[in-house]
Amino acid sequence: MAVAMALNCGLRPGSSSRQLLGASARGRLVWPAVGGGSAAAAASSRPGSGEEVRYCVELLRKRDYEGFLCSLLLPAESRTSAVALRAFNVELAQIKDSITQKTIGLMRMQFWRKAVEDIYCDNPPHQPVAIELWKAIKRHNLTKRWLLKIIDEREKNLNDRAYLNIQELETYAENTHSALLYLTLEMLGVRDIHADHTASHIGKAQGIVTCLRATPYHSKRQKIFLPMDICMLHGVSQEDFIRGNQEKNVRDVIYNIASQAHVHLEHARSFSKNVPGKAFPAFLCTVALEDYLYKIQKVDFNIFHPSLHKKSTLLPLHLYIRSWKKKY
């Protein structure tokens, strides 16, 4: 439990009290300064840097807790950048749920598209996440097209309709979750085809699991995004999910979709012997994916079961163990 407490306080397991990610008296994280040449040094010295980092950290704590924990286990020189990248993803992801008109969502997506273009011209907007993302790009020479792919795909997703089939969901996952993993690999200094294949499959698994986990939330708002082809195969309508139907054919739909996520995780692991060791921290999100898939199997694929909505108190410990074993 000491490890779990350390993670929750922002202390990196295996670090001494003098090593950074320390916690202040108020329990807030103190993120390490990072190297990476004169450009990184100039970025890190920008006024207000501490406030911008804290903004990103708090955004992750509230909106992407699992991603926040995974970021703590990255090497110190990549940790702050990973938080900035995940905060960027959160900013995009929460647009869809925070708007009532698609036009507003398109305007916000355009803000971030222009922000990325300006960042690569060394002129980031005065927005905390944008400034921290600019620093991350300077430190690690991140590929612009992955950032733009994430924006483009999330913009398409504003259409507010169900995926036509599982392949469409996988394409969305590839261009969002997998793209994030490609960028994380770049932060770790990994450019390897086996690591990229692994990232692709893990990202697809993460996209599928995210879709499943969000289904109860969306169903309360009269919206269902699960692949239509699988629903039709089992004779299940969107209304069945909106009413919270737990009949066998509804659970069969969830079983089929969850099984596809499991297949992607197995494919990802098939590359493990060829993946460079320093790439493994990028793939720690598999711990949370496994946890959800295990829980949903345990409740016989009842997507509405209360146990699926409880935060795993042992997740920090499981993440640390997996990190220590260097497995994904």
XYZ file of C-alpha atoms in Angstrom:
328
model
C 0.000 0.000 0.000
C 2.989 2.274 0.480
C 3.533 2.170 -3.275
C -0.084 3.063 -3.936
C 0.152 5.978 -1.513
C 3.337 7.156 -3.193
C 1.713 7.099 -6.599
C -1.363 8.928 -5.378
C 0.825 11.580 -3.777
C 2.801 11.994 -6.981
C 5.975 10.221 -5.830
C 7.679 8.029 -8.348
C 8.244 4.493 -6.967
C 11.915 3.837 -6.430
C 12.740 7.538 -6.085
C 14.338 9.064 -3.040
C 12.673 11.980 -1.276
C 15.143 14.305 -2.975
C 14.179 13.127 -6.467
C 11.494 15.025 -8.300
C 7.932 14.344 -8.537
C 7.818 15.406 -4.924
C 4.693 16.591 -3.162
C 4.387 19.976 -1.505
C 2.832 20.505 1.899
C -0.532 20.938 0.183
C -0.119 17.657 -1.712
C 0.350 19.262 -5.127
C 2.823 17.798 -7.559
C 6.154 19.418 -8.235
C 7.212 18.337 -11.695
C 10.850 17.965 -12.703
C 12.669 20.351 -14.960
C 13.701 18.578 -18.135
C 16.678 18.784 -20.401
C 16.826 18.478 -24.142
C 18.932 21.311 -25.495
C 18.622 25.060 -25.735
C 15.107 25.020 -27.187
C 13.846 22.958 -24.267
C 15.672 25.178 -21.802
C 14.131 28.279 -23.325
C 10.685 26.692 -23.222
C 11.089 25.627 -19.607
C 12.085 29.155 -18.551
C 8.934 30.734 -19.947
C 7.162 32.853 -17.284
C 4.290 31.167 -15.494
C 5.597 27.691 -16.278
C 4.713 26.273 -12.863
C 1.093 27.351 -13.122
C 0.765 25.849 -16.583
C 2.121 22.493 -15.444
C -0.192 22.479 -12.432
C -3.148 23.232 -14.692
C -2.322 20.199 -16.858
C -1.777 17.962 -13.834
C -5.083 18.927 -12.243
C -6.902 18.475 -15.555
C -5.553 14.931 -15.775
C -6.337 14.148 -12.142
C -9.965 15.065 -12.745
C -10.542 13.879 -16.318
C -8.006 11.116 -17.041
C -6.916 9.638 -13.729
C -5.596 6.426 -15.284
C -3.550 8.411 -17.788
C -2.264 10.557 -14.934
C -1.042 7.480 -13.041
C 0.604 6.059 -16.155
C 2.407 9.369 -16.716
C 3.975 9.154 -13.257
C 5.773 5.966 -14.270
C 7.447 7.414 -17.344
C 11.114 8.452 -17.184
C 11.595 11.878 -15.613
C 12.668 13.512 -18.875
C 9.386 12.482 -20.550
C 6.919 12.820 -17.694
C 5.971 16.474 -17.969
C 5.672 16.214 -21.736
C 3.389 13.192 -21.441
C 1.134 15.114 -19.075
C 0.943 17.983 -21.581
C 0.067 15.559 -24.379
C -2.646 13.843 -22.351
C -4.019 17.203 -21.230
C -4.248 18.187 -24.913
C -6.207 14.987 -25.544
C -8.536 15.709 -22.619
C -9.209 19.223 -23.918
C -10.304 17.722 -27.240
C -12.216 14.792 -25.758
C -14.381 16.923 -23.490
C -15.557 19.218 -26.294
C -18.190 16.730 -27.477
C -19.835 16.426 -24.053
C -19.696 20.148 -23.276
C -21.553 21.531 -26.300
C -25.179 21.692 -27.367
C -24.476 22.838 -30.922
C -22.066 21.202 -33.351
C -21.007 24.631 -34.665
C -19.507 25.499 -31.288
C -17.627 22.204 -31.255
C -16.228 22.887 -34.719
C -15.046 26.324 -33.572
C -13.224 24.803 -30.603
C -11.614 22.165 -32.809
C -10.495 24.925 -35.152
C -8.926 26.747 -32.200
C -6.814 23.682 -31.437
C -5.958 23.079 -35.090
C -4.670 26.639 -35.375
C -2.963 26.300 -31.994
C -0.975 23.304 -33.259
C 0.008 25.163 -36.425
C 1.071 28.172 -34.347
C 2.979 25.961 -31.924
C 5.095 24.617 -34.775
C 5.796 28.242 -35.729
C 6.986 28.899 -32.152
C 3.981 31.089 -31.445
C 1.740 29.124 -29.026
C -1.493 30.757 -27.831
C -1.674 31.919 -24.219
C -3.455 28.787 -23.012
C -1.815 26.524 -20.390
C -2.136 23.235 -22.276
C -0.992 24.806 -25.559
C 2.090 26.288 -23.909
C 3.042 22.994 -22.259
C 2.440 21.131 -25.524
C 4.752 23.599 -27.268
C 7.471 22.789 -24.739
C 6.944 19.052 -25.245
C 7.261 19.436 -29.020
C 10.464 21.428 -28.559
C 11.962 18.813 -26.245
C 11.126 15.746 -28.292
C 10.613 16.926 -31.882
C 7.116 15.430 -31.990
C 5.465 14.668 -35.318
C 2.809 17.245 -36.175
C 0.625 14.948 -38.263
C -0.289 12.780 -35.261
C -1.558 15.806 -33.359
C -3.599 16.933 -36.358
C -4.973 13.412 -36.848
C -6.292 13.446 -33.288
C -8.026 16.779 -33.899
C -9.442 15.672 -37.259
C -10.804 12.408 -35.886
C -12.373 14.007 -32.839
C -13.939 16.612 -35.093
C -15.522 13.862 -37.237
C -16.815 12.312 -34.016
C -18.876 15.429 -33.286
C -21.485 13.992 -35.677
C -23.060 12.253 -32.688
C -23.983 8.988 -34.382
C -23.294 5.328 -33.688
C -20.333 3.655 -35.392
C -21.525 1.753 -38.458
C -19.307 -1.218 -37.647
C -16.427 -2.322 -35.451
C -13.932 -1.304 -38.154
C -15.149 2.296 -37.985
C -14.653 2.287 -34.214
C -11.162 0.847 -34.694
C -10.311 3.569 -37.210
C -11.390 6.202 -34.698
C -9.284 4.508 -32.015
C -6.256 4.274 -34.320
C -6.375 7.991 -35.104
C -6.844 9.058 -31.474
C -5.631 6.555 -28.859
C -2.970 4.939 -31.061
C -1.786 8.353 -32.244
C -1.274 9.347 -28.596
C 0.839 6.240 -28.087
C 2.930 6.989 -31.203
C 3.662 10.425 -29.762
C 4.471 8.926 -26.359
C 6.958 6.578 -28.026
C 8.596 9.605 -29.650
C 8.890 11.186 -26.202
C 10.674 8.053 -25.029
C 13.052 8.206 -27.980
C 11.606 5.056 -29.550
C 11.198 4.770 -33.303
C 10.664 1.096 -33.957
C 8.224 -0.777 -36.208
C 7.413 -3.438 -33.593
C 6.666 -0.758 -30.997
C 4.445 0.993 -33.555
C 2.499 -2.211 -34.257
C 2.062 -2.684 -30.524
C 0.854 0.900 -30.104
C -1.635 0.435 -32.924
C -3.267 -2.610 -31.343
C -3.225 -1.230 -27.798
C -4.761 2.023 -29.014
C -7.540 0.120 -30.758
C -8.191 -1.915 -27.612
C -8.296 1.293 -25.587
C -10.740 2.925 -27.988
C -13.066 -0.082 -27.826
C -12.929 -0.249 -24.030
C -13.513 3.503 -23.749
C -16.612 3.145 -25.932
C -17.909 0.354 -23.684
C -17.178 2.223 -20.463
C -18.979 5.326 -21.711
C -22.129 3.452 -22.757
C -24.028 3.786 -19.420
C -23.205 7.515 -19.326
C -24.367 8.060 -22.892
C -27.460 5.891 -22.534
C -28.752 8.197 -19.791
C -28.543 10.976 -22.365
C -30.442 8.949 -24.967
C -27.309 8.348 -27.050
C -25.682 5.064 -28.065
C -22.455 4.813 -30.066
C -21.851 1.038 -30.079
C -21.203 -0.479 -33.552
C -24.518 -0.908 -35.366
C -23.493 -4.069 -37.247
C -22.931 -6.020 -34.023
C -26.167 -4.712 -32.505
C -28.101 -5.742 -35.611
C -26.453 -9.169 -35.617
C -28.000 -9.866 -32.205
C -31.302 -8.101 -32.854
C -30.559 -5.331 -30.364
C -31.762 -1.749 -30.810
C -30.410 1.471 -29.345
C -33.599 1.620 -27.292
C -32.562 -1.586 -25.497
C -29.466 0.162 -24.149
C -31.328 3.370 -23.347
C -33.802 1.348 -21.249
C -30.949 -0.502 -19.537
C -32.028 -3.862 -20.931
C -29.904 -6.716 -19.565
C -31.242 -9.579 -21.697
C -28.852 -12.165 -23.119
C -28.792 -10.682 -26.627
C -27.756 -7.310 -25.185
C -24.977 -8.980 -23.211
C -23.938 -10.859 -26.365
C -23.365 -7.524 -28.095
C -21.072 -6.433 -25.255
C -19.302 -9.798 -25.291
C -18.528 -9.474 -29.003
C -17.190 -5.941 -28.660
C -15.152 -6.705 -25.531
C -13.712 -9.802 -27.234
C -12.379 -7.616 -30.032
C -10.545 -5.469 -27.477
C -9.053 -8.638 -25.962
C -7.902 -9.799 -29.412
C -6.061 -6.509 -29.930
C -4.312 -6.853 -26.562
C -3.188 -10.364 -27.491
C -1.882 -9.125 -30.843
C 0.014 -6.354 -29.061
C 1.670 -8.871 -26.749
C 2.732 -11.024 -29.688
C 5.332 -8.338 -30.499
C 6.682 -8.050 -26.942
C 9.936 -9.942 -27.562
C 10.864 -7.541 -30.353
C 9.787 -4.281 -28.703
C 12.653 -2.194 -27.230
C 12.632 -2.170 -23.442
C 12.433 1.604 -23.215
C 9.098 1.502 -25.073
C 7.319 -0.518 -22.378
C 6.342 2.444 -20.140
C 4.223 3.814 -22.996
C 2.031 0.715 -22.839
C 1.136 0.663 -19.142
C -2.453 1.611 -20.025
C -2.973 -2.113 -20.706
C -3.266 -2.610 -16.932
C -6.487 -0.587 -16.744
C -7.810 -2.192 -19.942
C -7.248 -5.678 -18.541
C -8.893 -4.672 -15.289
C -12.062 -3.528 -17.062
C -12.239 -6.566 -19.347
C -11.832 -8.861 -16.348
C -14.565 -7.045 -14.408
C -17.045 -7.084 -17.280
C -16.479 -10.791 -17.826
C -17.043 -11.374 -14.113
C -20.506 -9.727 -14.295
C -21.416 -11.711 -17.433
C -21.069 -8.686 -19.737
C -23.751 -6.628 -18.024
C -22.572 -3.188 -19.135
C -24.737 -1.499 -16.480
C -23.406 -3.403 -13.452
C -22.455 -0.982 -10.622
C -19.068 -2.648 -10.045
C -17.877 -1.432 -13.438
C -18.142 2.203 -12.360
C -16.013 1.946 -9.221
C -12.474 3.288 -9.287
C -9.920 0.516 -8.742
C -8.065 1.309 -5.523
C -5.360 -1.216 -6.429
C -4.661 0.223 -9.859
C -1.618 2.274 -8.692
C -0.086 -0.855 -7.167
C -0.797 -2.979 -10.232
C 0.710 -0.295 -12.453
C 3.860 -0.178 -10.360
C 4.248 -3.962 -10.403
C 3.805 -4.110 -14.166
C 6.294 -1.265 -14.567
C 8.792 -3.066 -12.366
C 8.373 -6.296 -14.337
C 8.711 -4.361 -17.614
C 5.654 -6.020 -19.113
C 2.556 -4.724 -20.830
